[in-house]
Amino acid sequence: MKKFLTGAATALALIVAQPLAAQHTLNVRDADIRAFIQDAARVTGRTFIIDQRVQGKVSVVTDRPLSRSEYFEVFLSTLRANGLVAVPTAGGAFRVQPADTAASQPGRVGTRGGAQNAFVTEVFRLKSIDATSAVETLRPLVSKEGSVTANRSGNSIVVADFADNVRRIRQLVNQIDRDSASTTVVPLKNAGAREIAASLQQLVGAGVAGAEGAPGRGPAATIVPIDSSNSIALRGDPSTVARLVEIARDLDVRAASGTEIRVVWLEHADAALLLPVLQQLIGQQPTMPTPAAASGGGGNGNGNGNAMAIPVSMPVSTGVNPLGTPGRGAAIVTRYEGANAIIISAPADVQRQLGEVVRQLDTRREQVLVEAIIVEMSDIAAKQLGVQFLFGGKPGSNLPFGITNYSNVAPRIGVLGAAVAERELKKNDDDTDDDDSGLSDLEQAALQEVLSASGGIAGIATKIGEDGIFGAIINAVKSDNKSNILSTPWLYTLDNKEAKILVGQEIPVSTGEALSDNFDNAFRTIQRQNVGIQLEVKPQINSGGAIKLFLRQEVSSIAGPVSDDFNELILNKREIETTITVDDGEIVALGGLLDDNERRTIEKIPFLGDLPGIGALFRAKARQRSKTNLMIFIRPTIVRSASEARAITEQRYGYARREQLLARPDREPTLDELVRDYLNMSPPIPVEQRQPASVPALPAPAAAEPEPAPGEIRQRSSTQTIRPVEVPVSEAPQ
């Protein structure tokens, strides 16, 4: 008992020894707001930063003394009642400013443990609901001085408001940010997952069984087909998911007793090419496609026609049925040639598996635009210089005979001299008939020599005494032939489909000649051969976007006959056949040739042709140099969508249209007229060439045509109406 009294006395002494909490009286009437803030800073020991816009007077009356914390709360409430707010800063101070701009000013983030009337900012990270829908729910709860903003990338909301209101919003967010969705996986035995999922998606869109969802939040359930396990996954409102699960199971049960014959319409694939693949899967003897179908024909793919008319000669199953179910009958697959359709006669599970194979193969294939640039530049330079002479006499004159004859110049003096000698002999021969109706072979050869000569030719012919003759020819020629040939063939083709383009001629080429048994009926066999620019390509698009090209490029032309006596043609040909891999849209140098060929010939008389100065009279020189630069470039481009194909069409169309405008700027291009009048559609004019509808392209007035003379037949084209292009700038052709 003594110890207890001693402890109580000690505790009482400690309580008496502690000072009472400081008490402050707050009674002000029409006090200046800045003086009021200064008194609050002295009492609470806090730092306040006063905005220059803070002006006015306040009145506060209390009926009892206040502690320091109570004084601070009354101070904040007084500011709030007068349209002011104390915004906490990062250093612990408070910034006093008008409440209407507090939400846009920086301040301390977080409100836990803070004053009730302080203006703070807090970030709420959402787990289940969407930030946009949460903002729509919370916006009415925020004061007029506060703000609420959605952060879609982080799925969070930012609230700037008074601390007591932010705490209330926090409690509401904790209640609404809950995942109440239900997830269910429904395995299917008879029906296909994609078919059931598509049907349920239509039901959700139609609002069946309360599945319409809330406005702005999308459908109340999401359906996803799972092909690997032939099942569907549903997620959404529990009641809606339960109703959809019931419908899915009911449809699956009904599919077990459904029809065993199904017609599958193909959109992109070819039924003739797809049929053997399906037949091999079920163990049926494959029906090989015809050559026309294998090359791209077979089936129009328009979805019209009576596809239920099954041919009588339906293939019979071999009994080996990997996809069939024992005891349920064999599967048979065929096609209807009148339409691009596949007919499947099989149990439901086999139909589902074959239908899934068809779905994956019946996809739109990408297209490839292959552009080639062929550049051929050549420069051929030739020089010839030679002196030829001839002297001699008549038979019996005992005069010496001499001649210089060279093969690298023309005309050759030996051929001319032989022709002259032949004619002189004919004149002196008394037995020769006077038939001068035709030229002899030597005369024809001499005439051809003169006609084929080029450059400068000078000569002299004279007599030496009574029986001698002397002749000389000087040949000089220089030629320079330059050419720059540029060809740009291009074509479209499907992925993994061969395509060809030929721009040229088809010429006859002799392949043989024979006589009959009596040697009186000669005949010749002819084969046609293409000459021009040819491009053959087969692209394969890789998964990474690169393109593998099987390509053959040929440029050929006619060089002329082999010789004067042999009329067969010589063909110039440049051909490349290769396989390359190119990235999409990149230009690659496919191949080429750099050729520099120089040929020099000198024909001379020994010793005399080597003499300085005078030796030029006894020699002939010829020089020929040819330089060829051939390069071939290729650029494949993958065309994945209709918009990309339309852009390429507009580019090519715009080029042709621009050329017509440059040739005839006073009228609308005939290409536009043809597309509008014949094809009955709007021309695919590029955007940069379109004209506003308010500024039509008016044609220039046509000049009056003179009347035809009597008896004159004049060809007149049909009358054409020139209409202005009325395509708005903002409207692109679809």
XYZ file of C-alpha atoms in Angstrom:
734
model
C 0.000 0.000 0.000
C 2.818 2.341 0.739
C 4.426 1.612 -2.625
C 1.158 2.338 -4.438
C 0.738 5.724 -2.760
C 4.302 6.579 -3.584
C 3.787 5.788 -7.338
C 0.545 7.807 -7.512
C 2.175 10.792 -5.917
C 5.024 10.600 -8.401
C 2.634 10.490 -11.365
C 0.620 13.420 -10.004
C 3.818 15.403 -9.571
C 4.768 14.738 -13.195
C 1.326 15.856 -14.460
C 1.446 19.046 -12.424
C 4.997 19.687 -13.614
C 3.948 19.580 -17.368
C 2.697 22.939 -18.807
C -0.821 23.125 -20.210
C -1.199 23.129 -24.027
C -1.046 26.601 -25.500
C -4.542 28.092 -26.046
C -5.236 30.836 -28.592
C -8.275 33.064 -28.942
C -9.392 33.966 -32.488
C -11.798 36.926 -32.632
C -11.319 39.328 -35.576
C -13.768 41.602 -37.357
C -13.064 43.120 -40.794
C -9.398 42.395 -40.399
C -7.046 42.729 -43.355
C -6.449 39.349 -44.962
C -2.684 39.802 -45.087
C -2.577 40.702 -41.348
C -4.753 37.654 -40.663
C -2.290 35.432 -42.525
C 0.606 37.001 -40.613
C -1.071 36.185 -37.236
C -1.702 32.614 -38.414
C 1.963 32.224 -39.314
C 3.000 33.428 -35.841
C 0.534 31.134 -33.996
C 1.018 27.946 -36.113
C 4.713 28.381 -36.793
C 4.228 27.728 -40.511
C 5.491 29.633 -43.538
C 2.993 31.225 -45.913
C 3.740 32.643 -49.364
C 1.112 35.243 -50.265
C 0.106 35.777 -53.869
C -0.140 39.420 -54.986
C -3.768 38.869 -55.943
C -4.737 38.123 -52.312
C -6.724 41.150 -51.103
C -9.739 41.808 -48.829
C -10.962 41.581 -45.232
C -12.108 38.646 -43.068
C -14.123 38.168 -39.873
C -13.761 35.164 -37.516
C -15.440 34.699 -34.099
C -14.804 31.737 -31.721
C -16.456 31.067 -28.371
C -13.484 29.290 -26.784
C -9.697 29.173 -26.990
C -8.238 26.977 -29.795
C -5.246 24.727 -29.871
C -2.575 25.221 -32.525
C -3.980 22.484 -34.827
C -7.542 23.774 -34.388
C -6.350 27.294 -35.147
C -4.751 26.071 -38.395
C -7.941 24.285 -39.504
C -10.038 27.396 -38.792
C -7.505 29.468 -40.734
C -7.746 27.182 -43.807
C -11.558 27.153 -43.611
C -11.586 30.944 -43.461
C -9.414 31.143 -46.593
C -11.671 28.644 -48.409
C -14.783 30.643 -47.455
C -13.218 33.762 -48.951
C -12.242 32.142 -52.289
C -8.624 31.535 -51.291
C -6.633 28.399 -50.798
C -3.365 27.405 -49.144
C -1.496 25.089 -51.484
C 1.277 22.996 -49.873
C 4.675 23.272 -51.521
C 7.533 20.806 -51.645
C 9.500 22.634 -48.902
C 6.687 22.481 -46.326
C 5.461 26.025 -46.851
C 2.002 27.034 -48.058
C 1.223 29.261 -51.028
C -1.884 31.407 -50.460
C -3.606 32.257 -53.750
C -7.072 32.482 -55.351
C -8.825 29.114 -55.487
C -9.868 29.365 -59.175
C -6.241 28.907 -60.376
C -5.062 26.436 -57.752
C -5.587 23.357 -59.906
C -3.134 24.591 -62.549
C -0.367 25.479 -60.089
C 2.312 23.059 -58.804
C 1.792 21.705 -55.327
C 2.453 18.775 -53.049
C 1.156 15.395 -54.191
C -0.716 13.296 -51.641
C -3.208 14.103 -48.854
C -2.854 11.372 -46.292
C -2.429 12.926 -42.828
C -2.748 16.491 -44.128
C -5.149 19.306 -43.280
C -8.763 18.935 -44.378
C -8.966 22.281 -46.200
C -5.559 22.206 -47.874
C -5.490 22.116 -51.672
C -3.585 19.025 -52.816
C -3.050 16.814 -55.868
C -3.242 13.019 -55.862
C -2.758 10.328 -58.525
C -5.046 7.268 -58.542
C -3.801 4.246 -60.490
C -6.670 2.118 -61.790
C -6.556 -1.658 -62.078
C -9.860 -2.681 -63.642
C -11.870 0.205 -65.029
C -10.860 2.524 -67.834
C -9.450 5.965 -66.955
C -11.777 7.780 -69.370
C -14.921 6.202 -67.903
C -13.635 6.874 -64.345
C -13.223 10.572 -65.149
C -16.799 10.752 -66.394
C -17.965 9.215 -63.094
C -15.862 11.434 -60.790
C -16.191 14.773 -62.568
C -19.470 15.794 -60.827
C -17.874 15.121 -57.408
C -14.961 17.523 -57.878
C -15.414 21.094 -56.625
C -15.511 23.970 -59.058
C -11.980 24.974 -58.061
C -10.604 21.428 -58.610
C -9.924 19.325 -61.690
C -9.779 15.659 -62.687
C -7.731 14.416 -65.690
C -7.363 10.983 -67.318
C -3.953 9.527 -68.215
C -4.780 6.891 -70.859
C -1.242 5.584 -71.305
C -0.864 4.690 -67.621
C -4.589 4.098 -66.989
C -4.662 6.522 -64.104
C -6.445 9.719 -63.080
C -5.055 12.915 -61.508
C -7.282 14.792 -59.035
C -6.471 18.320 -57.770
C -8.915 19.484 -55.066
C -9.302 20.219 -51.364
C -7.999 17.465 -49.108
C -11.361 16.469 -47.627
C -12.895 16.127 -51.086
C -9.901 14.130 -52.363
C -10.330 11.678 -49.474
C -13.955 11.184 -50.429
C -12.964 10.590 -54.070
C -10.354 8.041 -52.908
C -12.999 6.029 -51.116
C -15.233 6.081 -54.196
C -12.398 4.963 -56.489
C -11.672 2.001 -54.190
C -15.294 0.931 -54.571
C -15.663 1.262 -58.347
C -12.163 0.064 -59.358
C -12.999 -3.606 -58.985
C -12.889 -6.352 -61.629
C -16.335 -7.881 -61.630
C -15.990 -9.510 -65.054
C -16.348 -13.253 -65.440
C -14.174 -15.418 -67.735
C -15.340 -18.771 -69.099
C -13.876 -21.163 -71.675
C -16.387 -23.316 -73.587
C -14.939 -26.372 -75.414
C -16.791 -27.367 -78.577
C -17.156 -30.871 -79.955
C -19.173 -30.509 -83.146
C -19.267 -26.874 -84.263
C -16.308 -24.707 -85.314
C -14.932 -22.169 -82.862
C -14.868 -19.289 -85.339
C -18.402 -19.942 -86.556
C -19.820 -19.995 -83.013
C -17.752 -16.950 -82.000
C -19.052 -14.973 -84.992
C -22.645 -15.866 -84.138
C -22.249 -14.874 -80.487
C -20.541 -11.628 -81.474
C -23.574 -10.721 -83.562
C -25.812 -11.477 -80.595
C -23.715 -9.225 -78.364
C -23.893 -6.453 -80.942
C -27.676 -6.833 -81.144
C -28.026 -6.513 -77.356
C -29.418 -9.995 -76.706
C -29.713 -11.124 -73.081
C -28.613 -7.793 -71.685
C -25.365 -7.880 -73.604
C -25.552 -4.368 -74.956
C -23.130 -2.964 -72.347
C -22.972 0.524 -70.924
C -22.811 3.568 -73.213
C -19.237 4.375 -74.143
C -17.871 1.165 -72.616
C -18.385 -1.193 -75.553
C -20.099 -4.583 -75.383
C -20.675 -6.333 -72.065
C -18.823 -9.456 -73.260
C -15.837 -10.286 -75.443
C -15.703 -13.533 -77.444
C -12.393 -14.943 -78.710
C -12.152 -18.181 -80.769
C -9.294 -20.577 -79.934
C -8.532 -22.697 -83.006
C -5.948 -25.008 -81.414
C -8.434 -26.489 -78.924
C -11.644 -25.678 -80.871
C -13.060 -23.646 -78.020
C -14.204 -20.106 -77.328
C -13.267 -17.825 -74.435
C -15.840 -15.366 -73.077
C -15.178 -12.488 -70.713
C -17.528 -9.786 -69.488
C -20.548 -9.201 -67.325
C -21.286 -12.424 -65.347
C -24.945 -12.585 -66.332
C -24.189 -11.912 -69.996
C -21.359 -14.465 -70.056
C -23.595 -17.103 -68.465
C -26.284 -16.521 -71.073
C -23.781 -16.682 -73.955
C -22.232 -19.886 -72.572
C -25.648 -21.483 -72.559
C -26.251 -20.430 -76.171
C -22.828 -21.704 -77.285
C -23.362 -25.129 -75.745
C -26.821 -25.374 -77.251
C -25.467 -24.546 -80.720
C -22.698 -27.123 -80.296
C -25.223 -29.828 -79.440
C -27.404 -28.943 -82.420
C -24.370 -29.113 -84.741
C -23.984 -32.824 -83.959
C -27.169 -33.604 -85.877
C -26.551 -31.103 -88.680
C -26.096 -31.778 -92.364
C -23.054 -33.773 -93.518
C -22.721 -31.904 -96.832
C -21.277 -28.433 -96.791
C -20.433 -25.975 -99.570
C -17.468 -23.680 -98.896
C -17.243 -20.611 -101.120
C -13.686 -19.477 -101.787
C -12.791 -15.801 -102.032
C -9.088 -15.807 -102.942
C -7.860 -19.396 -103.355
C -8.439 -21.522 -106.454
C -10.728 -24.505 -105.897
C -8.886 -26.580 -108.517
C -5.570 -26.106 -106.681
C -7.032 -26.494 -103.179
C -8.985 -29.682 -103.947
C -5.974 -32.087 -104.100
C -4.710 -30.777 -100.741
C -7.999 -31.522 -98.985
C -8.312 -34.903 -100.675
C -4.887 -35.946 -99.427
C -5.842 -34.981 -95.865
C -8.794 -37.403 -95.872
C -7.013 -40.177 -97.791
C -8.942 -39.670 -101.028
C -7.312 -40.103 -104.424
C -6.208 -36.562 -105.375
C -7.762 -34.965 -108.453
C -4.933 -33.171 -110.208
C -5.775 -29.721 -111.617
C -5.921 -29.074 -115.339
C -3.140 -26.997 -116.935
C -5.515 -24.039 -117.274
C -6.382 -24.179 -113.584
C -2.768 -24.659 -112.549
C -1.815 -21.541 -114.474
C -4.317 -19.394 -112.642
C -7.726 -20.315 -114.158
C -10.564 -22.303 -112.724
C -13.354 -20.696 -110.776
C -14.548 -17.161 -111.017
C -14.853 -16.630 -107.299
C -17.938 -14.473 -107.634
C -20.126 -16.559 -105.344
C -22.822 -17.113 -107.950
C -24.118 -20.310 -109.485
C -25.802 -23.470 -108.309
C -23.003 -24.985 -106.241
C -25.278 -27.721 -104.815
C -25.286 -29.557 -108.146
C -22.810 -32.306 -107.208
C -21.280 -34.112 -110.215
C -22.387 -37.696 -110.755
C -18.817 -38.917 -111.134
C -17.939 -38.167 -107.506
C -14.597 -39.694 -106.478
C -14.901 -42.795 -104.323
C -12.985 -42.888 -101.070
C -10.165 -45.370 -100.775
C -11.106 -46.275 -97.213
C -8.102 -44.528 -95.688
C -9.603 -41.602 -93.778
C -7.149 -39.950 -91.341
C -9.605 -37.204 -90.349
C -12.727 -39.367 -90.281
C -14.269 -41.006 -87.246
C -14.552 -44.847 -87.292
C -18.096 -45.959 -87.836
C -19.376 -42.584 -89.021
C -18.716 -42.920 -92.741
C -15.969 -41.830 -95.113
C -15.300 -38.228 -96.119
C -15.468 -37.097 -99.744
C -14.291 -33.760 -101.103
C -14.970 -32.427 -104.594
C -15.528 -29.121 -106.318
C -18.103 -27.522 -108.564
C -16.509 -26.311 -111.785
C -19.236 -23.740 -112.409
C -18.119 -21.691 -109.395
C -15.085 -21.348 -107.166
C -16.487 -23.621 -104.438
C -15.450 -26.718 -102.476
C -18.044 -29.388 -101.530
C -17.332 -31.446 -98.401
C -19.331 -34.567 -97.560
C -18.125 -35.698 -94.130
C -19.097 -35.911 -90.455
C -19.313 -32.659 -88.528
C -15.915 -32.926 -86.849
C -14.178 -33.645 -90.164
C -16.023 -30.747 -91.798
C -14.857 -28.475 -89.030
C -11.207 -29.474 -89.469
C -11.314 -29.167 -93.251
C -13.114 -25.837 -92.944
C -10.321 -24.543 -90.720
C -7.729 -25.623 -93.316
C -9.692 -23.816 -96.033
C -9.950 -20.688 -93.884
C -6.190 -20.474 -93.377
C -5.417 -21.091 -97.057
C -8.173 -18.891 -98.490
C -6.484 -15.575 -97.720
C -5.726 -12.588 -99.881
C -2.233 -12.879 -101.272
C 0.039 -9.891 -101.401
C 1.061 -8.450 -104.738
C 4.488 -7.398 -105.937
C 5.335 -4.558 -108.308
C 8.582 -5.351 -110.151
C 10.283 -2.426 -111.893
C 13.375 -2.824 -114.059
C 15.694 -0.182 -115.465
C 17.901 -1.154 -118.414
C 20.656 1.329 -119.283
C 22.873 0.759 -122.330
C 25.404 3.358 -123.406
C 27.774 2.743 -126.334
C 30.405 4.768 -128.202
C 31.896 3.496 -131.475
C 34.679 5.482 -133.178
C 36.397 4.464 -136.442
C 39.188 5.925 -138.623
C 40.430 4.804 -142.043
C 43.214 6.222 -144.225
C 44.761 4.532 -147.237
C 46.319 5.107 -150.703
C 45.889 2.570 -153.508
C 47.315 2.728 -157.050
C 47.366 0.607 -160.179
C 49.457 0.762 -163.387
C 49.883 -1.532 -166.354
C 49.532 -1.849 -170.126
C 47.674 -3.698 -172.857
C 48.694 -7.221 -173.802
C 51.753 -7.136 -176.022
C 52.831 -3.668 -174.903
C 55.628 -5.059 -172.725
C 54.753 -2.570 -169.944
C 55.151 -3.705 -166.303
C 52.090 -4.303 -164.106
C 51.661 -3.201 -160.457
C 48.835 -2.750 -157.904
C 48.341 -2.012 -154.185
C 45.061 -3.431 -152.878
C 44.048 -3.328 -149.176
C 41.116 -5.032 -147.479
C 40.604 -2.458 -144.681
C 39.495 0.374 -147.003
C 36.730 0.760 -149.560
C 36.391 0.879 -152.485
C 39.182 -1.528 -153.346
C 41.006 -0.508 -156.500
C 41.594 -4.101 -157.537
C 37.857 -4.780 -157.984
C 37.406 -1.550 -159.965
C 40.402 -2.340 -162.179
C 39.160 -5.866 -162.894
C 35.773 -4.537 -163.993
C 37.410 -2.011 -166.344
C 39.693 -4.655 -167.796
C 36.733 -6.972 -168.430
C 34.870 -4.261 -170.331
C 37.981 -3.471 -172.456
C 38.380 -7.122 -173.302
C 34.740 -7.293 -174.413
C 35.239 -4.361 -176.749
C 38.291 -5.910 -178.412
C 36.753 -9.369 -178.763
C 35.098 -9.644 -182.198
C 33.226 -12.831 -181.195
C 31.428 -11.211 -178.279
C 27.757 -10.435 -178.751
C 26.642 -6.835 -178.420
C 24.257 -7.647 -175.589
C 24.734 -4.898 -172.982
C 21.394 -5.443 -171.289
C 22.946 -6.507 -167.977
C 26.021 -6.105 -165.786
C 28.541 -8.845 -165.310
C 29.526 -10.178 -161.904
C 32.707 -8.088 -161.846
C 30.790 -4.960 -162.759
C 28.194 -5.596 -160.075
C 30.977 -6.140 -157.521
C 32.644 -2.872 -158.566
C 29.334 -1.024 -158.275
C 28.763 -2.445 -154.804
C 32.250 -1.361 -153.734
C 31.531 2.233 -154.719
C 28.083 2.266 -153.088
C 29.323 0.836 -149.804
C 32.211 3.301 -149.491
C 31.980 6.085 -146.911
C 33.963 9.170 -145.995
C 36.132 11.063 -148.435
C 37.276 9.386 -151.660
C 39.612 10.949 -154.245
C 41.132 9.303 -157.300
C 42.831 9.739 -160.639
C 42.917 7.664 -163.851
C 45.098 8.483 -166.830
C 46.920 6.897 -169.764
C 50.645 6.324 -169.946
C 51.542 6.685 -173.562
C 49.281 4.828 -175.984
C 49.164 1.436 -174.288
C 49.575 2.175 -170.535
C 47.155 3.245 -167.807
C 47.619 4.593 -164.266
C 45.007 4.928 -161.489
C 45.089 5.930 -157.816
C 42.466 6.166 -154.966
C 42.808 7.946 -151.645
C 40.352 6.881 -148.852
C 39.791 8.905 -145.653
C 36.906 8.423 -143.209
C 36.207 9.101 -139.552
C 32.983 8.092 -137.812
C 31.695 8.452 -134.251
C 28.468 6.721 -133.200
C 27.052 7.245 -129.699
C 23.875 5.760 -128.259
C 22.094 5.971 -124.919
C 19.222 3.490 -124.577
C 16.995 3.517 -121.509
C 14.157 1.010 -121.003
C 11.941 0.654 -117.941
C 9.677 -2.405 -118.117
C 7.501 -3.075 -115.053
C 4.636 -5.398 -114.161
C 2.337 -6.536 -111.348
C 2.041 -10.096 -110.136
C 0.753 -12.059 -107.182
C 3.060 -13.487 -104.558
C 4.622 -16.752 -105.794
C 3.042 -16.308 -109.250
C 5.063 -16.101 -112.469
C 4.509 -13.115 -114.762
C 5.895 -12.093 -118.148
C 6.027 -8.959 -120.273
C 7.263 -8.675 -123.887
C 7.629 -5.468 -125.887
C 9.088 -6.216 -129.308
C 8.601 -8.214 -132.488
C 8.263 -11.808 -133.611
C 10.661 -12.476 -136.506
C 11.081 -15.582 -138.689
C 14.298 -17.559 -138.314
C 15.235 -20.391 -140.694
C 15.812 -23.686 -138.946
C 16.359 -25.965 -141.941
C 16.214 -26.347 -145.725
C 15.690 -29.466 -147.826
C 14.919 -30.624 -151.339
C 12.409 -33.172 -152.520
C 13.365 -36.613 -153.795
C 13.541 -35.245 -157.354
C 15.649 -32.255 -156.256
C 13.102 -29.878 -157.769
C 11.029 -28.666 -154.813
C 13.070 -26.817 -152.209
C 11.375 -25.908 -148.953
C 12.530 -24.195 -145.807
C 11.354 -24.575 -142.196
C 10.761 -21.353 -140.257
C 10.603 -20.778 -136.524
C 9.241 -17.590 -134.953
C 11.436 -15.889 -132.375
C 10.666 -12.968 -130.050
C 12.944 -9.948 -130.331
C 12.673 -6.971 -128.010
C 12.495 -6.413 -124.253
C 11.342 -9.374 -122.169
C 10.927 -9.614 -118.411
C 9.950 -12.819 -116.641
C 9.714 -12.822 -112.863
C 8.348 -14.959 -110.051
C 8.483 -13.279 -106.596
C 8.294 -14.969 -103.201
C 7.676 -12.789 -100.145
C 9.527 -13.936 -97.022
C 8.164 -13.598 -93.509
C 10.658 -10.813 -92.758
C 9.490 -8.642 -95.666
C 12.305 -9.508 -98.094
C 11.472 -10.700 -101.613
C 13.070 -13.662 -103.353
C 13.025 -13.136 -107.125
C 13.354 -15.790 -109.801
C 14.093 -13.475 -112.707
C 14.948 -13.564 -116.385
C 15.664 -10.348 -118.268
C 16.381 -10.235 -122.013
C 17.061 -7.346 -124.402
C 17.490 -8.361 -128.039
C 17.565 -6.560 -131.391
C 18.227 -7.274 -135.068
C 21.808 -6.488 -136.150
C 21.281 -7.253 -139.846
C 22.154 -10.070 -142.274
C 25.256 -12.181 -141.886
C 26.711 -11.070 -145.216
C 25.705 -9.933 -148.660
C 25.491 -13.503 -149.894
C 23.866 -14.972 -146.757
C 20.567 -13.391 -145.767
C 20.181 -14.994 -142.336
C 19.842 -12.457 -139.527
C 22.243 -11.667 -136.725
C 20.557 -10.944 -133.368
C 22.066 -8.858 -130.592
C 21.062 -10.320 -127.259
C 21.659 -9.331 -123.614
C 20.179 -11.841 -121.218
C 20.275 -12.344 -117.451
C 18.704 -15.263 -115.607
C 19.255 -15.330 -111.852
C 17.715 -15.704 -108.389
C 18.209 -12.918 -105.850
C 16.807 -11.693 -102.523
C 15.903 -7.994 -102.268
C 14.352 -5.972 -99.458
C 11.002 -4.343 -100.054
C 11.349 -1.136 -102.093
C 15.135 -1.371 -102.502
C 17.005 -1.017 -105.818
C 19.623 -3.639 -106.621
C 22.078 -3.794 -109.542
C 21.112 -7.043 -111.209
C 24.018 -7.266 -113.633
C 25.838 -5.499 -116.411
C 28.784 -5.285 -118.753
C 31.646 -2.831 -119.152
C 33.333 -3.462 -122.515
C 36.169 -1.425 -124.085
C 37.320 -2.939 -127.386
C 39.950 -1.359 -129.661
C 41.076 -2.786 -133.009
C 43.853 -1.454 -135.234
C 44.894 -2.800 -138.662
C 47.781 -1.686 -140.902
C 48.319 -3.062 -144.403
C 51.438 -1.920 -146.305
C 54.035 -2.809 -148.865
C 57.166 -4.129 -147.183
C 60.022 -1.640 -146.957
C 58.189 1.026 -148.981
C 55.454 1.410 -146.359
C 58.105 1.984 -143.653
C 59.790 4.907 -145.391
C 59.338 8.229 -143.582
C 56.972 10.628 -145.289
C 56.580 8.923 -148.635
C 55.737 5.644 -146.930
C 52.120 6.841 -146.397
C 51.548 6.245 -150.125
C 52.214 2.541 -149.700
C 50.082 1.675 -146.672
C 46.487 1.773 -145.373
C 45.515 2.204 -141.710
C 42.191 1.506 -139.957
C 41.267 1.961 -136.313
C 38.006 1.093 -134.554
C 37.184 1.511 -130.866
C 33.894 0.531 -129.216
C 32.882 1.134 -125.603
C 29.748 -0.442 -124.167
C 28.265 0.159 -120.698
C 25.274 -2.056 -119.937
C 23.586 -2.084 -116.522
C 20.305 -3.592 -115.320
C 18.599 -2.508 -112.096
C 15.605 -4.101 -110.399
C 13.249 -2.787 -107.712
C 10.483 -4.957 -106.215
C 7.777 -3.360 -104.058
C 5.211 -5.211 -101.971
C 1.669 -3.905 -102.482
C -0.241 -4.890 -99.352
C -3.447 -2.872 -99.576
C -5.836 -1.318 -102.053
C -4.667 2.176 -101.062
C -1.063 1.360 -102.018
C -2.204 -0.064 -105.360
C -4.305 3.055 -105.954
C -1.321 5.305 -105.209
C 0.819 3.454 -107.774
C -1.967 3.681 -110.350
C -2.310 7.418 -109.753
C 1.448 7.860 -110.175
C 1.564 6.010 -113.509
C -1.664 7.615 -114.714
C -0.403 11.033 -113.712
C 2.783 10.572 -115.744
C 0.867 9.734 -118.941
C -1.641 12.512 -118.278
C 1.124 15.077 -117.727
C 2.753 14.161 -121.040
C -0.562 14.719 -122.837
C -1.018 18.072 -121.115
C 2.448 19.176 -122.209
C 1.675 18.202 -125.800
C -1.780 19.851 -125.840
C -2.200 22.244 -122.907
C -5.324 23.854 -124.412
C -7.638 20.908 -123.835
C -8.446 18.130 -121.451
C -6.235 15.032 -121.861
C -7.795 12.386 -124.084
C -6.841 9.820 -121.441
C -9.282 11.431 -119.002
C -11.995 11.503 -121.658
C -11.521 7.822 -122.417
C -11.691 6.801 -118.766
C -14.761 8.948 -118.121
C -16.705 8.146 -121.308
C -15.700 4.550 -122.000
C -15.013 3.134 -118.528
C -17.700 5.347 -116.933
C -15.641 6.254 -113.865
C -13.621 9.133 -112.464
C -10.027 9.289 -113.710
C -7.416 8.442 -111.048
C -5.847 11.891 -111.165
C -3.017 12.520 -108.640
C -3.622 15.143 -105.979
C -1.018 17.555 -107.349
C -2.711 17.575 -110.790
C -6.277 18.125 -109.626
C -7.996 21.442 -110.173
C -10.570 23.087 -107.906
C -14.148 22.783 -109.024
C -14.449 26.580 -109.147
C -11.622 26.912 -111.691
C -12.511 24.698 -114.671
C -10.013 24.114 -117.451
C -11.730 25.800 -120.388
C -10.514 24.836 -123.866
C -9.176 27.422 -126.270
C -11.520 28.355 -129.123
C -10.914 26.235 -132.180
C -9.884 27.952 -135.386
C -12.323 27.901 -138.266
C -11.545 25.114 -140.709
C -11.608 26.033 -144.426
C -14.167 24.399 -146.607
C -12.930 21.461 -148.698
C -12.348 21.992 -152.375
C -14.689 20.333 -154.893
C -13.887 16.651 -155.166
C -11.601 16.723 -152.110
C -12.019 13.879 -149.641
C -11.167 15.021 -146.131
C -10.896 12.697 -143.141
C -12.691 14.134 -140.139
C -12.613 12.818 -136.607
C -15.750 12.460 -134.537
C -16.925 15.465 -132.522
C -15.761 15.421 -128.872
C -17.162 17.490 -126.050
C -14.548 18.999 -123.760
C -15.705 19.004 -120.162
C -13.802 20.681 -117.320
C -12.309 18.555 -114.582
C -14.628 18.966 -111.600
C -12.763 17.070 -108.904
C -12.403 18.908 -105.559
C -8.946 19.100 -104.078
C -10.013 17.486 -100.811
C -11.748 14.548 -102.475
C -9.581 11.573 -103.385
C -10.886 8.940 -105.821
C -11.946 5.760 -104.099
